Every structure is written in C-alpha cells, then in structure tokens.
Short mmCIF file of C-alpha atoms in Angstrom, two decimals:
data_model
loop_
_atom_site.label_atom_id
_atom_site.label_comp_id
_atom_site.label_asym_id
_atom_site.label_seq_id
_atom_site.Cartn_x
_atom_site.Cartn_y
_atom_site.Cartn_z
CA MET V 1019 0.00 0.00 0.00
CA TYR V 1020 1.36 3.41 -1.01
CA LEU V 1021 1.19 6.61 1.04
CA ALA V 1022 2.10 10.03 -0.39
CA ALA V 1023 3.45 12.83 1.80
CA TYR V 1024 4.16 16.54 1.45
CA ASP V 1025 5.98 18.43 4.20
CA GLN V 1026 5.79 22.10 3.32
CA ALA V 1027 8.28 23.33 5.93
CA GLY V 1028 10.52 20.27 5.68
CA GLU V 1029 10.60 19.80 9.45
CA SER V 1030 8.25 16.81 9.88
CA ARG V 1031 9.90 14.21 7.66
CA ALA V 1032 11.26 12.12 10.49
CA LEU V 1033 7.94 12.26 12.35
CA ILE V 1034 5.99 11.16 9.25
CA SER V 1035 8.47 8.43 8.30
CA ASP V 1036 8.36 6.96 11.80
CA ALA V 1037 4.54 6.94 11.79
CA VAL V 1038 4.14 4.94 8.55
CA PRO V 1039 2.51 1.57 9.37
CA SER V 1040 4.42 -1.63 8.65
CA GLY V 1041 3.92 -2.88 5.10
CA CYS V 1042 3.21 0.57 3.65
CA ARG V 1043 5.50 2.44 1.27
CA LEU V 1044 5.98 6.20 1.48
CA HIS V 1045 6.36 8.50 -1.56
CA TRP V 1046 7.63 12.03 -0.84
CA MET V 1047 6.32 14.90 -2.95
CA GLU V 1048 8.69 17.79 -3.62
CA ALA V 1049 6.72 20.06 -5.97
CA PRO V 1050 2.95 19.50 -5.64
CA GLU V 1051 1.93 20.99 -8.98
CA ARG V 1052 4.26 18.64 -10.89
CA GLN V 1053 3.96 15.55 -8.69
CA THR V 1054 0.20 15.14 -9.18
CA SER V 1055 0.90 13.66 -12.62
CA HIS V 1056 3.30 11.09 -11.13
CA THR V 1057 2.23 7.43 -11.23
CA LEU V 1058 2.74 6.99 -7.48
CA TRP V 1059 0.42 9.92 -6.80
CA HIS V 1060 -2.40 8.02 -8.51
CA GLN V 1061 -1.44 4.73 -6.82
CA SER V 1062 -1.39 6.22 -3.31
CA GLN V 1063 -4.30 5.48 -1.02
CA VAL V 1064 -3.53 8.06 1.70
CA LEU V 1065 -1.97 11.54 1.51
CA ILE V 1066 -0.14 13.03 4.51
CA LEU V 1067 0.19 16.82 4.59
CA ALA V 1068 2.20 18.91 7.05
CA THR V 1069 1.93 22.69 6.91
CA ASP V 1070 2.60 25.70 9.16
CA ARG V 1071 0.84 28.19 6.90
CA TRP V 1072 -2.75 29.33 6.50
CA PRO V 1073 -4.26 30.08 4.12
CA GLU V 1074 -2.10 28.07 1.74
CA PRO V 1075 -3.17 27.55 -1.92
CA SER V 1076 -0.80 24.62 -2.50
CA ILE V 1077 -2.35 22.66 0.40
CA ASP V 1078 -5.87 23.48 -0.83
CA PHE V 1079 -4.82 22.29 -4.29
CA LEU V 1080 -3.54 18.96 -2.96
CA ILE V 1081 -6.66 18.38 -0.87
CA GLU V 1082 -8.97 19.01 -3.79
CA THR V 1083 -6.88 16.99 -6.25
CA PHE V 1084 -6.43 13.96 -3.99
CA SER V 1085 -10.05 13.82 -2.77
CA PRO V 1086 -12.14 11.79 -2.19
CA ARG V 1087 -9.22 9.57 -1.15
CA HIS V 1088 -8.20 9.90 2.50
CA ILE V 1089 -5.98 12.77 3.65
CA VAL V 1090 -4.24 13.25 7.01
CA LEU V 1091 -3.36 16.88 7.76
CA LEU V 1092 -0.87 17.94 10.42
CA ASP V 1093 -1.87 21.51 11.25
CA GLN V 1094 1.26 23.19 12.59
CA THR V 1095 -0.02 26.76 12.37
CA PRO V 1096 0.18 28.69 15.67
CA GLU V 1097 -3.58 29.15 15.88
CA SER V 1098 -4.59 25.73 14.40
CA HIS V 1099 -6.32 27.51 11.54
CA TRP V 1100 -7.01 24.38 9.50
CA TYR V 1101 -9.31 23.02 12.19
CA GLY V 1102 -11.77 25.75 11.23
CA MET V 1103 -12.28 24.52 7.67
CA PRO V 1104 -15.56 22.79 6.68
CA SER V 1105 -15.77 19.14 7.73
CA ARG V 1106 -15.02 16.47 5.11
CA ASN V 1107 -15.35 12.71 5.59
CA ASN V 1108 -11.99 12.03 3.93
CA LEU V 1109 -9.97 14.73 5.74
CA HIS V 1110 -8.44 13.76 9.08
CA LEU V 1111 -6.90 16.58 11.14
CA CYS V 1112 -4.60 15.25 13.84
CA GLU V 1113 -1.91 16.24 16.29
CA PRO V 1114 1.67 15.04 15.66
CA GLU V 1115 1.53 12.59 18.56
CA ARG V 1116 -1.57 10.95 17.05
CA LEU V 1117 -0.26 10.57 13.52
CA ALA V 1118 0.77 6.90 13.84
CA GLU V 1119 -2.59 6.01 15.40
CA THR V 1120 -4.54 7.86 12.70
CA LEU V 1121 -2.63 6.19 9.87
CA ALA V 1122 -3.04 2.77 11.46
CA THR V 1123 -6.80 3.32 11.72
CA LEU V 1124 -6.95 4.07 8.00
CA VAL V 1125 -4.80 1.23 6.65
CA GLN V 1126 -5.14 -1.68 9.09
CA VAL V 1127 -7.43 -4.63 8.41
CA SER V 1128 -10.12 -4.82 11.10
CA ALA V 1129 -12.61 -7.39 12.30
CA LEU V 1130 -16.15 -7.25 10.98
CA ARG V 1131 -18.13 -5.51 13.70
CA PRO V 1132 -21.71 -6.61 14.45
CA SER V 1133 -22.84 -3.20 13.15
CA SER V 1134 -20.75 -3.28 9.97
CA ARG V 1135 -21.94 -2.69 6.43
CA LEU V 1136 -20.14 -5.20 4.20
CA ALA V 1137 -19.92 -5.24 0.41
CA MET V 1138 -18.84 -8.51 -1.18
CA MET V 1139 -17.53 -7.81 -4.66
CA SER V 1140 -15.86 -9.61 -7.53
CA ALA V 1141 -15.12 -8.71 -11.13
CA ARG V 1142 -15.75 -12.35 -12.08
CA PRO V 1143 -18.30 -14.60 -10.31
CA GLU V 1144 -15.83 -17.43 -9.72
CA PHE V 1145 -16.83 -18.23 -6.13
CA ASP V 1146 -20.19 -19.11 -4.63
CA SER V 1147 -20.95 -15.75 -3.05
CA ALA V 1148 -24.47 -16.83 -2.03
CA LEU V 1149 -22.93 -19.52 0.19
CA LEU V 1150 -20.48 -17.02 1.68
CA ALA V 1151 -23.24 -14.48 2.37
CA ILE V 1152 -25.39 -17.11 4.10
CA SER V 1153 -22.42 -18.27 6.16
CA LEU V 1154 -21.52 -14.75 7.28
CA ALA V 1155 -25.13 -13.94 8.17
CA TRP V 1156 -25.39 -17.13 10.23
CA GLN V 1157 -22.19 -16.36 12.16
CA ILE V 1158 -23.17 -12.73 12.78
CA SER V 1159 -26.65 -13.71 13.94
CA ARG V 1160 -25.06 -16.03 16.53
CA ASP V 1161 -22.69 -13.37 17.83
CA THR V 1162 -23.63 -12.40 21.38
CA GLN V 1163 -22.76 -8.76 20.62
CA HIS V 1164 -25.19 -8.58 17.72
CA GLN V 1165 -28.69 -7.28 18.27
CA GLY V 1166 -31.54 -7.65 15.82
CA ASP V 1167 -31.67 -9.31 12.41
CA VAL V 1168 -29.06 -9.57 9.67
CA LEU V 1169 -30.03 -8.38 6.19
CA ILE V 1170 -28.50 -9.78 3.01
CA LEU V 1171 -29.05 -7.64 -0.08
CA ASP V 1172 -28.47 -10.29 -2.75
CA ILE V 1173 -28.18 -8.07 -5.82
CA GLY V 1174 -25.12 -9.52 -7.54
CA GLN V 1175 -25.19 -11.16 -10.95
CA PRO V 1176 -26.30 -13.24 -12.72
CA GLU V 1177 -29.19 -13.79 -10.28
CA SER V 1178 -30.25 -14.06 -6.65
CA ASP V 1179 -29.61 -17.61 -5.43
CA ILE V 1180 -30.04 -17.41 -1.66
CA PRO V 1181 -33.79 -18.28 -1.46
CA SER V 1182 -33.16 -21.46 -3.46
CA TYR V 1183 -30.14 -22.33 -1.31
CA LEU V 1184 -32.31 -22.12 1.80
CA ASN V 1185 -35.23 -23.93 0.15
CA GLN V 1186 -37.49 -20.94 0.75
CA PRO V 1187 -39.66 -18.83 -1.54
CA ALA V 1188 -38.26 -15.40 -2.38
CA GLY V 1189 -39.90 -12.44 -0.71
CA ILE V 1190 -40.07 -8.90 -2.03
CA ASP V 1191 -37.28 -8.03 -4.45
CA PHE V 1192 -35.07 -4.96 -4.34
CA MET V 1193 -36.67 -3.21 -7.33
CA SER V 1194 -40.13 -3.57 -5.78
CA LEU V 1195 -38.69 -2.25 -2.54
CA VAL V 1196 -37.47 0.88 -4.35
CA GLU V 1197 -40.85 1.39 -6.00
CA ARG V 1198 -42.63 1.06 -2.62
CA SER V 1199 -40.05 2.85 -0.49
CA ALA V 1200 -42.72 4.90 1.29
CA CYS V 1201 -44.00 1.69 2.92
CA ILE V 1202 -40.70 0.56 4.39
CA ASP V 1203 -40.64 -0.03 8.12
CA LYS V 1204 -39.84 -3.02 10.32
CA LYS V 1205 -43.41 -4.34 10.53
CA TRP V 1206 -44.07 -3.96 6.80
CA LEU V 1207 -40.82 -5.72 5.85
CA ALA V 1208 -41.70 -8.65 8.11
CA GLU V 1209 -44.89 -9.10 6.08
CA GLN V 1210 -43.01 -9.26 2.75
CA GLY V 1211 -41.49 -12.73 3.24
CA VAL V 1212 -37.91 -11.53 3.73
CA GLU V 1213 -37.09 -13.79 6.72
CA LEU V 1214 -35.62 -16.92 5.13
CA ALA V 1215 -33.93 -18.28 8.28
CA PRO V 1216 -34.06 -17.32 11.98
CA ARG V 1217 -32.76 -13.72 12.29
CA ILE V 1218 -31.60 -13.74 8.64
CA HIS V 1219 -33.52 -11.58 6.16
CA VAL V 1220 -32.86 -11.67 2.42
CA ILE V 1221 -33.87 -9.24 -0.32
CA GLY V 1222 -32.85 -10.27 -3.82
CA MET V 1223 -32.90 -8.67 -7.25
CA SER V 1224 -35.60 -9.51 -9.76
CA ASP V 1225 -34.66 -10.63 -13.27
CA GLN V 1226 -36.50 -7.67 -14.80
CA GLU V 1227 -34.86 -4.64 -16.34
CA TYR V 1228 -34.09 -1.80 -13.96
CA SER V 1229 -37.14 0.29 -13.20
CA SER V 1230 -37.28 4.01 -13.98
CA ALA V 1231 -37.99 4.46 -10.27
CA MET V 1232 -34.45 3.31 -9.43
CA THR V 1233 -32.76 6.70 -9.28
CA GLN V 1234 -29.85 7.70 -7.07
CA ALA V 1235 -32.22 9.60 -4.79
CA SER V 1236 -34.62 6.64 -4.47
CA LEU V 1237 -31.77 4.23 -3.74
CA LYS V 1238 -30.48 6.56 -1.03
CA THR V 1239 -33.95 6.71 0.52
CA VAL V 1240 -34.24 2.93 0.60
CA MET V 1241 -30.77 2.41 2.08
CA ASP V 1242 -31.34 5.11 4.71
CA LYS V 1243 -34.47 3.27 5.87
CA LEU V 1244 -32.88 -0.19 5.79
CA GLU V 1245 -29.93 1.04 7.85
CA THR V 1246 -32.28 2.22 10.60
CA ILE V 1247 -33.95 -1.22 10.72
CA TYR V 1248 -30.92 -3.54 10.43
CA SER V 1249 -27.76 -3.19 12.48
CA SER V 1250 -25.85 -5.50 10.14
CA ILE V 1251 -26.14 -5.51 6.35
CA ILE V 1252 -24.30 -7.73 3.86
CA VAL V 1253 -24.49 -6.54 0.25
CA ASN V 1254 -23.68 -9.24 -2.30
CA LEU V 1255 -22.43 -7.43 -5.42
CA VAL V 1256 -20.36 -10.31 -6.81
CA GLY V 1257 -20.37 -10.46 -10.60
CA MET V 1258 -21.78 -6.93 -11.00
CA PRO V 1259 -19.73 -4.73 -13.37
CA ILE V 1260 -18.69 -1.25 -12.32
CA CYS V 1261 -21.86 0.80 -12.68
CA PRO V 1262 -23.75 3.51 -10.73
CA LEU V 1263 -25.66 0.91 -8.67
CA LEU V 1264 -22.47 -0.87 -7.60
CA GLN V 1265 -20.74 2.41 -6.78
CA LEU V 1266 -23.64 3.71 -4.70
CA MET V 1267 -23.96 0.45 -2.75
CA ALA V 1268 -20.21 0.27 -2.17
CA GLN V 1269 -20.17 3.82 -0.81
CA ARG V 1270 -22.70 2.81 1.86
CA CYS V 1271 -20.34 0.13 3.22
CA ASP V 1272 -17.39 0.38 5.62
CA GLN V 1273 -15.82 -2.92 4.55
CA HIS V 1274 -15.26 -4.23 1.03
CA TRP V 1275 -14.26 -7.85 0.47
CA LEU V 1276 -12.95 -8.54 -3.03
CA LEU V 1277 -13.30 -12.20 -3.95
CA THR V 1278 -10.89 -13.63 -6.51
CA ASP V 1279 -9.40 -16.91 -7.60
CA GLN V 1280 -5.80 -17.34 -8.77
CA LYS V 1281 -6.29 -16.69 -12.48
CA ASN V 1282 -4.23 -13.77 -13.79
CA ILE V 1283 -7.30 -12.24 -15.47
CA SER V 1284 -9.25 -12.37 -12.19
CA LEU V 1285 -6.39 -10.79 -10.25
CA ALA V 1286 -5.98 -7.97 -12.79
CA GLN V 1287 -9.69 -7.14 -12.74
CA THR V 1288 -9.74 -7.29 -8.95
CA ARG V 1289 -6.97 -4.71 -8.81
CA ARG V 1290 -9.02 -2.37 -11.03
CA LEU V 1291 -12.02 -2.87 -8.75
CA ALA V 1292 -9.88 -1.93 -5.74
CA GLU V 1293 -8.67 1.22 -7.51
CA MET V 1294 -12.27 2.21 -8.14
CA LEU V 1295 -13.02 1.85 -4.43
CA TYR V 1296 -9.97 3.88 -3.40
CA GLN V 1297 -10.87 6.64 -5.83
CA ALA V 1298 -14.40 6.68 -4.39
CA GLY V 1299 -13.07 7.27 -0.88
CA ALA V 1300 -13.17 3.78 0.65
CA ARG V 1301 -11.01 3.30 3.74
CA PRO V 1302 -7.87 1.52 2.42
CA GLY V 1303 -7.74 -0.95 5.31
CA GLY V 1304 -11.35 -1.94 4.62
CA VAL V 1305 -10.62 -3.03 1.03
CA ASN V 1306 -9.52 -6.63 1.57
CA LEU V 1307 -8.72 -9.52 -0.72
CA ILE V 1308 -10.37 -12.91 -0.19
CA LEU V 1309 -8.74 -15.74 -2.15
CA ALA V 1310 -11.74 -17.93 -2.88
CA PRO V 1311 -11.30 -20.63 -3.79
CA PHE V 1312 -7.61 -20.92 -2.94
CA LEU V 1313 -5.53 -23.94 -3.95
CA THR V 1314 -2.14 -24.23 -2.27
CA GLN V 1315 -0.77 -26.48 -5.01
CA VAL V 1316 -1.18 -23.95 -7.85
CA LEU V 1317 0.52 -20.65 -8.70
CA PRO V 1318 0.54 -17.81 -7.99
CA GLY V 1319 0.73 -18.40 -4.25
CA ARG V 1320 -0.52 -16.14 -1.48
CA GLU V 1321 2.71 -14.15 -1.05
CA MET V 1322 3.09 -13.65 -4.79
CA ILE V 1323 -0.49 -12.37 -5.08
CA ALA V 1324 -0.01 -9.99 -2.14
CA ALA V 1325 3.11 -8.52 -3.76
CA GLN V 1326 1.47 -8.29 -7.19
CA LEU V 1327 -1.78 -6.60 -6.14
CA GLU V 1328 -0.55 -4.47 -3.21
CA LEU V 1329 -3.75 -5.37 -1.37
CA PRO V 1330 -4.14 -6.74 2.17
CA ILE V 1331 -5.17 -10.40 1.99
CA ARG V 1332 -7.80 -10.99 4.63
CA GLY V 1333 -7.83 -14.75 4.24
CA VAL V 1334 -8.58 -17.70 2.01
CA LEU V 1335 -11.50 -20.06 1.47
CA PRO V 1336 -11.35 -23.62 0.18
CA CYS V 1337 -13.46 -25.07 -2.61
CA ALA V 1338 -16.96 -25.79 -1.35
CA HIS V 1339 -17.99 -28.50 -3.82
CA GLN V 1340 -18.60 -30.93 -0.95
CA LEU V 1341 -21.52 -28.74 0.15
CA THR V 1342 -23.39 -29.10 -3.14
CA THR V 1343 -25.61 -31.89 -1.77
CA ASP V 1344 -26.72 -29.69 1.14
CA ILE V 1345 -27.33 -26.76 -1.21
CA ASN V 1346 -29.40 -28.87 -3.61
CA ALA V 1347 -31.42 -30.30 -0.75
CA GLY V 1348 -31.94 -26.92 0.90
CA THR V 1349 -30.53 -28.28 4.17
CA LEU V 1350 -27.69 -25.82 4.81
CA LEU V 1351 -29.25 -24.38 7.95
CA PRO V 1352 -29.02 -25.30 10.72
CA PRO V 1353 -25.45 -26.34 9.83
CA THR V 1354 -24.34 -29.94 10.07
CA GLY V 1355 -21.37 -32.04 9.02
CA ARG V 1356 -18.91 -30.51 6.57
CA TYR V 1357 -20.67 -27.16 6.53
CA LYS V 1358 -19.57 -26.56 10.13
CA GLN V 1359 -15.93 -26.69 9.01
CA PHE V 1360 -16.66 -24.18 6.23
CA LEU V 1361 -18.35 -21.91 8.78
CA ARG V 1362 -15.21 -21.97 10.92
CA GLU V 1363 -13.18 -20.77 7.93
CA VAL V 1364 -15.70 -17.98 7.29
CA ASP V 1365 -15.66 -16.94 10.94
CA ARG V 1366 -11.88 -16.48 10.77
CA LEU V 1367 -12.48 -14.02 7.93
CA ARG V 1368 -15.03 -12.22 10.07
CA THR V 1369 -13.11 -12.07 13.35
CA LEU V 1370 -9.49 -12.31 12.08
CA LYS V 1371 -8.79 -14.86 14.82
CA ALA V 1372 -5.94 -17.19 13.92
CA GLU V 1373 -6.52 -20.91 13.81
CA LYS V 1374 -5.33 -22.62 16.97
CA SER V 1375 -2.51 -25.07 16.44
CA HIS V 1376 -3.07 -28.75 17.14
CA TRP V 1377 -0.63 -28.77 20.06
CA LEU V 1378 -2.50 -25.85 21.66
CA ASP V 1379 -5.79 -27.72 21.29
CA LYS V 1380 -4.25 -30.76 22.97
CA LEU V 1381 -2.74 -28.65 25.77
CA THR V 1382 -6.08 -26.91 26.37
CA GLY V 1383 -7.78 -30.30 26.56
CA VAL V 1384 -5.22 -31.62 29.05
CA ILE V 1385 -5.59 -28.55 31.29
CA ALA V 1386 -9.39 -28.80 31.14
CA ARG V 1387 -9.29 -32.45 32.18
CA GLU V 1388 -6.94 -31.69 35.08
CA VAL V 1389 -9.20 -28.89 36.30
CA ASN V 1390 -12.24 -31.19 36.12
CA ASN V 1391 -10.40 -33.91 38.05
CA GLU V 1392 -9.61 -31.46 40.82
#
C-alpha cells in the first residue's frame, strides 16, 4: 500500500516516516503541482500533509486533487487555523503525537463488527458468493454482541440464489422495494417474506430490467431506511460490473471484500475494482482480498499475489464443492457435518482470529481435564 506525503516546511519528515505503518511504502512529494501527474500519486491510497501556513493555496490544491481519497493533515499553524475549515469525511486533522494512530486506523485490516456494512464484490463470479453471504449472516446472527436481524441484499449477478439455497420462496425483491419505499418499516418488511432463516432476512434482485424508479435519490432513501432497521447488512455485489448501482452500494459500506481466484485475469480485474473503491473514498484498510477458492498447489501463491496486487489479503476459502448436496437439498441451515468446518473458515475471515494449532488444542484439553479432576 502506497502513502504520499508533502511536508511544506521540511521539518516533519522524520515524524511522518516513523509513523508509517508496517507494510506501507511512502512516496515524498517535492513540488505538488508537478507531482500530481506522477504514477505513485495516482497509486497512493492516503496523503499526509504537514503545513505551518494558513491560508495556503498549494495545500488546498492537494486536498482538492487527492479527494475523495483519505488525507491526514498535520496543522502546525500557531492558531490551528485548518481546524476551522468545513468538515469532510476524507480529511483527518490530527496532532503530531496521534499521527501513527490515525494512519493505522486508515490502513489496518479490522474485524467485521456486528454493526458493519459489508460489500462482497468480484469482477468475475468465480466463487459461490451466495454460500459465503449465508455463512456470514449465520455467524453474525449467533454473535452475542449482535442485536436484531441480519439483512442480506443479494443483488449480484447473474441472479439471486439465496432463497433457493435455503429452500425458501423469495420475498419482495429490491426493485419492488425501491418502488414502494414509502411503505418501508420493520413491521411492513416482516410481512413481505424476507425472513428466510431465523434472524436472517434476504432481499434479492428480480430478473426484470431496472425500473425508472431506481434513481440515485430513491436508492439513497431505501438504504437510509434499511440502515435504521438492520444493524448489520451484507451486500452481495459479486459479478456486477462497475456501474452507478455498484458504486452507490459500495459507498454505503465500511468494509469491502474482493473475492478472486488465482487466475491472472481475475487478479488484474480485482486490482481495477480496488482502484475504483480507493478513488471513491473507501477506507484503504477496509478493502480486503479474499482468495476464494484458494488452492495451495497452484501458482501464484498467497505471497506472490499480495506482492502483485498491493492489497491486504484478509484470508482464504477452500473449494466448497462438498456442500453441493446440502445446497441442492436446501438443508444448509441449521449447519451440520462438513458445513460446520466451512463456517469456521468464514468466521476467521469475520473475526481475524488465527486458527489454533493442534498442540495448543491438545494442551487446552489436558488442562481442562486436570481442572475437572480437581
């Protein structure tokens, strides 16, 4: 991950260099007006600015040119003048002693909170995203910190599969929801057949052409209402090309999981999808790569992919062909047999908890037995 930095007075270089998180590369800008055409300027996900002047046209120029990507501004003016400028979501004003913490917050991979808004995306529908969405919703719904129901917006392409996977009839679709947005509330949604499993609600996309009612304003209205009803929302956008609907949905989310297999064409298109998210103002640490499916015996390997794409790899998922029988029979939930192992893999993606080693499992078992014997 690349960070760009401009130190107007030249006195904060050591401070900025020391604050750069591990794994990030820093590109220093010397002349702002010329550097904005540099390749690394366009590849950078965060811009760090240090200035002791206000007003300062060159700093204003860099803020406007780099936006909506994230900017960290060290205001070193005597009166902290920059703190008086209008608030912007992508501009982070911080004190020198908080610079390392602020940068880490922007670029570090974080666990999926019970109140998160997650977008699952992929340039090519190579992995079974319906299965992943169901698995995540099940794990979130069982989390003791989570309150309320989990909503899956299954609007990826080529079609909405989740109702069939759960052997349930589809309820109201997303286009109908947009057309009837004035009706949306918790009670009304419950009457539309959206609960397909305990505490898991699903709204899919119809196979009709987009309605004229689906404008940017109407989509915003619908999402505003859904976000007041559901504390956790998973948006399945896998297979959807870059378009206004994908961009609007992605902007509503705080985490973006990019699913890809190991094909070169998939990796290249995934990188372009990540660039679109960065340019739209997504938090860099929230744009994560999921290798799904991942085969250890084929190339490129995990380290090679990480170096090639310059994206944080959140984790890997195995092939899920062994679950086809359960999917066909509509018996995924409640989970049994092999599906429980798949759920454990998904939960590691959600919580970022490392898998316990076999010797630790054995040691824990021995200690537990000794305690019981006492």
